[in-house]
Amino acid sequence: GPNNMIFTSNKSPDKWGEYFGEDSSLLCALDRIFDDAMVFMIKGNSYRGSKCETVAITAGELSPLNNK
C-alpha cells in the first residue's frame, strides 16, 4: 500500500514483550502491524559501533597550582 513502515531492532519480535511489558494495547498494536507485514530477519554480525575508538589513559599525581 501507499503507507510503508520500517522497524529495526536487535531483538526478534517475539522478544519485544519482555522489553515493553505485556500491555494489551501494545499487543493489539503489534497484532495490527504484523497482520499484513513482510518481515525480514537478518542474522549476522552487528556493525553497530564498528567505527568507535577506545582510548585508555592513566592519571598521575596532581601538581599544586601556581597562584602568582
Steps between C-alpha positions, in 0.01 A plus 500: 500500500591866497592499870819313579679471832839356585581381851852400594605323815778280628234285670263267320132603514411207727733653765349852486251422776790447742608861448164674457301295749180309438283808453189403303510820291856415390399147410205636301726746313756229422223271379383767255855579387587136430161407351601572140873554552804384311765417761869469418708332768868567431749302705867582518755721666394846611689795360365730773792684652751351256662842447517576872851562632597413857769700675655409836667762720676479834482791742812601688552714808357848492745784545398805709389806306735798487294794629715797401 
